[in-house]
Amino acid sequence: MKLKFYDKNWSSSSEKDAGSIALLAEDKGVVPLRQYLVSFAANLRQGDACTKDYGSVSGTSKKPYRQKGTGLARHGTKRSPIWVGGAVVFGPKPRDYSQKINKKIKTIALGKALSEKIFADKFAVISEFFADKPKTKNAAKLINSVVSNKNVLLISDTFSDKFILSVRNLPNVYLIDVMSVNAYDVVRYENIIVSESALDTLLKRAGLISKE
């Protein structure tokens, strides 16, 4: 397995052997990745939906009209669920949707997500994220020459202020610190480009190379 390497100007590319990277092949890691993505999505839910049941609806409990003789259906109160403005039956109440995922599952999930990107040739390494001046047009041209206008996740241990200013208005580009990236981020974006200084840290966090 080889990885694509680019220089800081995104102009020249080369391939380097990635034999030391223990990628998760075939079905290995699929279940932990699914568990992580489900829990991540669940943890994004606010869980603050709230409806009023019969005891919470304000209003009189007086019978709206007599039982017989009106030609209308029988009703005992306007707070009934079948009246407009009445109660809601079995409606949602505030609840906690969060799910806990242990550290090992997170590591395997990240490793599987990165492995799939590498197998699909959607993973590349750059010497550094560099910009000589904060110019969005220049940054977009360089990035699009590599990823063909598709969304891209840029990972590094640090980004210069000029580079951040250059890409912050690009809707298809997202910057993230190597210690903050997770499997959801990797799956969400089509292409992954990581700086050379952050590569080992990323692979160690994903359990694809030894931490020793």
One Martini backbone bead per residue (centre of mass of N, CA, C, O) as a GRO file, in nm:
protein
  212
    1MET     BB    1   0.096   0.036   0.023
    2LYS     BB    2   0.027   0.374  -0.092
    3LEU     BB    3   0.102   0.721  -0.060
    4LYS     BB    4   0.023   1.043  -0.112
    5PHE     BB    5   0.252   1.315  -0.192
    6TYR     BB    6   0.279   1.663  -0.111
    7ASP     BB    7   0.359   1.969  -0.148
    8LYS     BB    8   0.298   2.296  -0.041
    9ASN     BB    9   0.198   2.361  -0.360
   10TRP     BB   10   0.049   2.104  -0.496
   11SER     BB   11   0.230   2.008  -0.754
   12SER     BB   12   0.390   1.767  -0.637
   13SER     BB   13   0.400   1.407  -0.660
   14SER     BB   14   0.405   1.108  -0.453
   15GLU     BB   15   0.510   0.779  -0.347
   16LYS     BB   16   0.471   0.594  -0.040
   17ASP     BB   17   0.533   0.360   0.172
   18ALA     BB   18   0.272   0.178   0.394
   19GLY     BB   19   0.361  -0.094   0.546
   20SER     BB   20   0.329  -0.001   0.863
   21ILE     BB   21   0.025  -0.004   0.805
   22ALA     BB   22  -0.261  -0.142   0.981
   23LEU     BB   23  -0.512  -0.225   0.810
   24LEU     BB   24  -0.866  -0.255   0.789
   25ALA     BB   25  -1.006  -0.525   0.654
   26GLU     BB   26  -1.296  -0.572   0.534
   27ASP     BB   27  -1.499  -0.649   0.824
   28LYS     BB   28  -1.312  -0.508   1.001
   29GLY     BB   29  -1.477  -0.263   1.206
   30VAL     BB   30  -1.778  -0.220   1.126
   31VAL     BB   31  -1.933  -0.231   1.396
   32PRO     BB   32  -1.785  -0.003   1.551
   33LEU     BB   33  -1.850   0.215   1.341
   34ARG     BB   34  -2.154   0.200   1.367
   35GLN     BB   35  -2.173   0.258   1.669
   36TYR     BB   36  -2.043   0.536   1.656
   37LEU     BB   37  -2.236   0.678   1.455
   38VAL     BB   38  -2.493   0.637   1.621
   39SER     BB   39  -2.395   0.782   1.879
   40PHE     BB   40  -2.325   1.052   1.752
   41ALA     BB   41  -2.610   1.117   1.650
   42ALA     BB   42  -2.747   1.096   1.928
   43ASN     BB   43  -2.570   1.327   2.068
   44LEU     BB   44  -2.703   1.559   1.880
   45ARG     BB   45  -2.952   1.538   2.032
   46GLN     BB   46  -3.156   1.730   2.237
   47GLY     BB   47  -3.437   1.634   2.371
   48ASP     BB   48  -3.674   1.898   2.388
   49ALA     BB   49  -3.932   1.774   2.331
   50CYS     BB   50  -4.273   1.908   2.405
   51THR     BB   51  -4.582   1.800   2.540
   52LYS     BB   52  -4.926   1.817   2.628
   53ASP     BB   53  -5.112   1.685   2.849
   54TYR     BB   54  -5.398   1.676   3.021
   55GLY     BB   55  -5.258   1.807   3.287
   56SER     BB   56  -5.123   2.067   3.111
   57VAL     BB   57  -5.371   2.186   3.008
   58SER     BB   58  -5.531   2.471   2.969
   59GLY     BB   59  -5.845   2.502   3.126
   60THR     BB   60  -6.152   2.399   3.139
   61SER     BB   61  -6.368   2.123   3.274
   62LYS     BB   62  -6.613   2.201   3.143
   63LYS     BB   63  -6.894   2.134   2.995
   64PRO     BB   64  -6.970   2.264   2.684
   65TYR     BB   65  -7.237   2.078   2.672
   66ARG     BB   66  -7.492   1.902   2.660
   67GLN     BB   67  -7.546   1.571   2.611
   68LYS     BB   68  -7.837   1.635   2.495
   69GLY     BB   69  -8.010   1.784   2.202
   70THR     BB   70  -7.786   1.907   1.980
   71GLY     BB   71  -7.653   1.690   1.761
   72LEU     BB   72  -7.390   1.635   1.903
   73ALA     BB   73  -7.123   1.529   2.025
   74ARG     BB   74  -6.986   1.399   2.299
   75HIS     BB   75  -6.863   1.613   2.571
   76GLY     BB   76  -6.650   1.702   2.863
   77THR     BB   77  -6.395   1.862   2.723
   78LYS     BB   78  -6.157   2.086   2.575
   79ARG     BB   79  -5.898   1.901   2.667
   80SER     BB   80  -5.927   1.711   2.463
   81PRO     BB   81  -5.750   1.550   2.208
   82ILE     BB   82  -5.992   1.617   1.980
   83TRP     BB   83  -5.921   1.907   2.035
   84VAL     BB   84  -5.838   2.212   1.966
   85GLY     BB   85  -5.590   2.265   2.208
   86GLY     BB   86  -5.542   2.007   2.326
   87ALA     BB   87  -5.424   1.727   2.399
   88VAL     BB   88  -5.149   1.490   2.393
   89VAL     BB   89  -5.095   1.168   2.284
   90PHE     BB   90  -4.799   1.033   2.336
   91GLY     BB   91  -4.598   1.249   2.352
   92PRO     BB   92  -4.319   1.414   2.367
   93LYS     BB   93  -4.038   1.418   2.590
   94PRO     BB   94  -3.790   1.494   2.766
   95ARG     BB   95  -3.464   1.352   2.669
   96ASP     BB   96  -3.191   1.121   2.669
   97TYR     BB   97  -2.985   1.014   2.381
   98SER     BB   98  -2.732   0.933   2.491
   99GLN     BB   99  -2.419   0.758   2.420
  100LYS     BB  100  -2.183   0.519   2.513
  101ILE     BB  101  -1.830   0.505   2.422
  102ASN     BB  102  -1.555   0.349   2.416
  103LYS     BB  103  -1.224   0.380   2.339
  104LYS     BB  104  -1.189   0.129   2.158
  105ILE     BB  105  -1.416   0.191   1.958
  106LYS     BB  106  -1.305   0.462   1.862
  107THR     BB  107  -1.041   0.353   1.746
  108ILE     BB  108  -1.156   0.147   1.544
  109ALA     BB  109  -1.335   0.345   1.386
  110LEU     BB  110  -1.107   0.527   1.287
  111GLY     BB  111  -0.944   0.303   1.147
  112LYS     BB  112  -1.166   0.218   0.946
  113ALA     BB  113  -1.214   0.490   0.808
  114LEU     BB  114  -0.921   0.526   0.708
  115SER     BB  115  -0.895   0.263   0.550
  116GLU     BB  116  -1.115   0.326   0.340
  117LYS     BB  117  -0.973   0.577   0.223
  118ILE     BB  118  -0.712   0.436   0.135
  119PHE     BB  119  -0.840   0.218  -0.050
  120ALA     BB  120  -0.995   0.463  -0.221
  121ASP     BB  121  -0.794   0.703  -0.270
  122LYS     BB  122  -0.875   0.947  -0.025
  123PHE     BB  123  -0.565   0.971   0.070
  124ALA     BB  124  -0.337   1.232   0.186
  125VAL     BB  125  -0.012   1.399   0.183
  126ILE     BB  126   0.138   1.693   0.329
  127SER     BB  127   0.393   1.881   0.425
  128GLU     BB  128   0.212   2.159   0.421
  129PHE     BB  129   0.005   2.428   0.516
  130PHE     BB  130   0.027   2.683   0.269
  131ALA     BB  131   0.042   3.058   0.275
  132ASP     BB  132   0.158   3.364   0.157
  133LYS     BB  133  -0.155   3.452   0.135
  134PRO     BB  134  -0.488   3.561   0.194
  135LYS     BB  135  -0.627   3.359  -0.068
  136THR     BB  136  -0.902   3.199  -0.177
  137LYS     BB  137  -0.855   3.148  -0.480
  138ASN     BB  138  -0.586   2.998  -0.451
  139ALA     BB  139  -0.678   2.771  -0.262
  140ALA     BB  140  -0.901   2.654  -0.444
  141LYS     BB  141  -0.719   2.578  -0.683
  142LEU     BB  142  -0.535   2.378  -0.533
  143ILE     BB  143  -0.748   2.185  -0.415
  144ASN     BB  144  -0.905   2.121  -0.686
  145SER     BB  145  -0.652   1.979  -0.821
  146VAL     BB  146  -0.694   1.721  -0.621
  147VAL     BB  147  -1.037   1.688  -0.549
  148SER     BB  148  -1.252   1.779  -0.759
  149ASN     BB  149  -1.468   1.966  -0.586
  150LYS     BB  150  -1.467   1.809  -0.332
  151ASN     BB  151  -1.487   1.733  -0.026
  152VAL     BB  152  -1.258   1.834   0.249
  153LEU     BB  153  -1.022   1.715   0.493
  154LEU     BB  154  -0.811   1.898   0.711
  155ILE     BB  155  -0.512   1.779   0.875
  156SER     BB  156  -0.358   1.911   1.179
  157ASP     BB  157  -0.162   2.055   1.437
  158THR     BB  158  -0.132   2.317   1.245
  159PHE     BB  159  -0.236   2.655   1.145
  160SER     BB  160  -0.210   2.915   0.967
  161ASP     BB  161  -0.352   3.220   0.936
  162LYS     BB  162  -0.343   3.240   0.625
  163PHE     BB  163  -0.479   2.967   0.567
  164ILE     BB  164  -0.743   3.011   0.718
  165LEU     BB  165  -0.827   3.266   0.551
  166SER     BB  166  -0.829   3.109   0.271
  167VAL     BB  167  -1.059   2.865   0.363
  168ARG     BB  168  -1.314   2.965   0.536
  169ASN     BB  169  -1.508   3.021   0.260
  170LEU     BB  170  -1.509   2.721   0.194
  171PRO     BB  171  -1.765   2.484   0.172
  172ASN     BB  172  -1.559   2.214   0.104
  173VAL     BB  173  -1.387   2.303   0.365
  174TYR     BB  174  -1.215   2.144   0.652
  175LEU     BB  175  -1.083   2.211   0.967
  176ILE     BB  176  -0.862   2.002   1.182
  177ASP     BB  177  -0.750   1.865   1.455
  178VAL     BB  178  -0.583   1.574   1.525
  179MET     BB  179  -0.716   1.550   1.828
  180SER     BB  180  -1.034   1.585   1.709
  181VAL     BB  181  -1.064   1.369   1.526
  182ASN     BB  182  -1.311   1.149   1.377
  183ALA     BB  183  -1.505   0.917   1.223
  184TYR     BB  184  -1.724   1.114   1.128
  185ASP     BB  185  -1.538   1.304   0.971
  186VAL     BB  186  -1.424   1.094   0.772
  187VAL     BB  187  -1.701   1.004   0.650
  188ARG     BB  188  -1.822   1.285   0.564
  189TYR     BB  189  -1.569   1.308   0.386
  190GLU     BB  190  -1.428   1.237   0.081
  191ASN     BB  191  -1.153   1.380   0.164
  192ILE     BB  192  -0.807   1.330   0.283
  193ILE     BB  193  -0.577   1.570   0.437
  194VAL     BB  194  -0.248   1.541   0.572
  195SER     BB  195   0.000   1.626   0.754
  196GLU     BB  196   0.312   1.514   0.816
  197SER     BB  197   0.318   1.594   1.127
  198ALA     BB  198   0.019   1.434   1.177
  199LEU     BB  199   0.025   1.137   1.083
  200ASP     BB  200   0.123   0.967   1.328
  201THR     BB  201  -0.092   1.064   1.526
  202LEU     BB  202  -0.335   0.959   1.369
  203LEU     BB  203  -0.251   0.655   1.351
  204LYS     BB  204  -0.231   0.611   1.657
  205ARG     BB  205  -0.526   0.685   1.728
  206ALA     BB  206  -0.623   0.442   1.519
  207GLY     BB  207  -0.424   0.184   1.549
  208LEU     BB  208  -0.219   0.152   1.281
  209ILE     BB  209   0.011   0.214   1.484
  210SER     BB  210   0.247   0.219   1.696
  211LYS     BB  211   0.313   0.398   2.009
  212GLU     BB  212   0.632   0.331   2.042
   0.00000   0.00000   0.00000
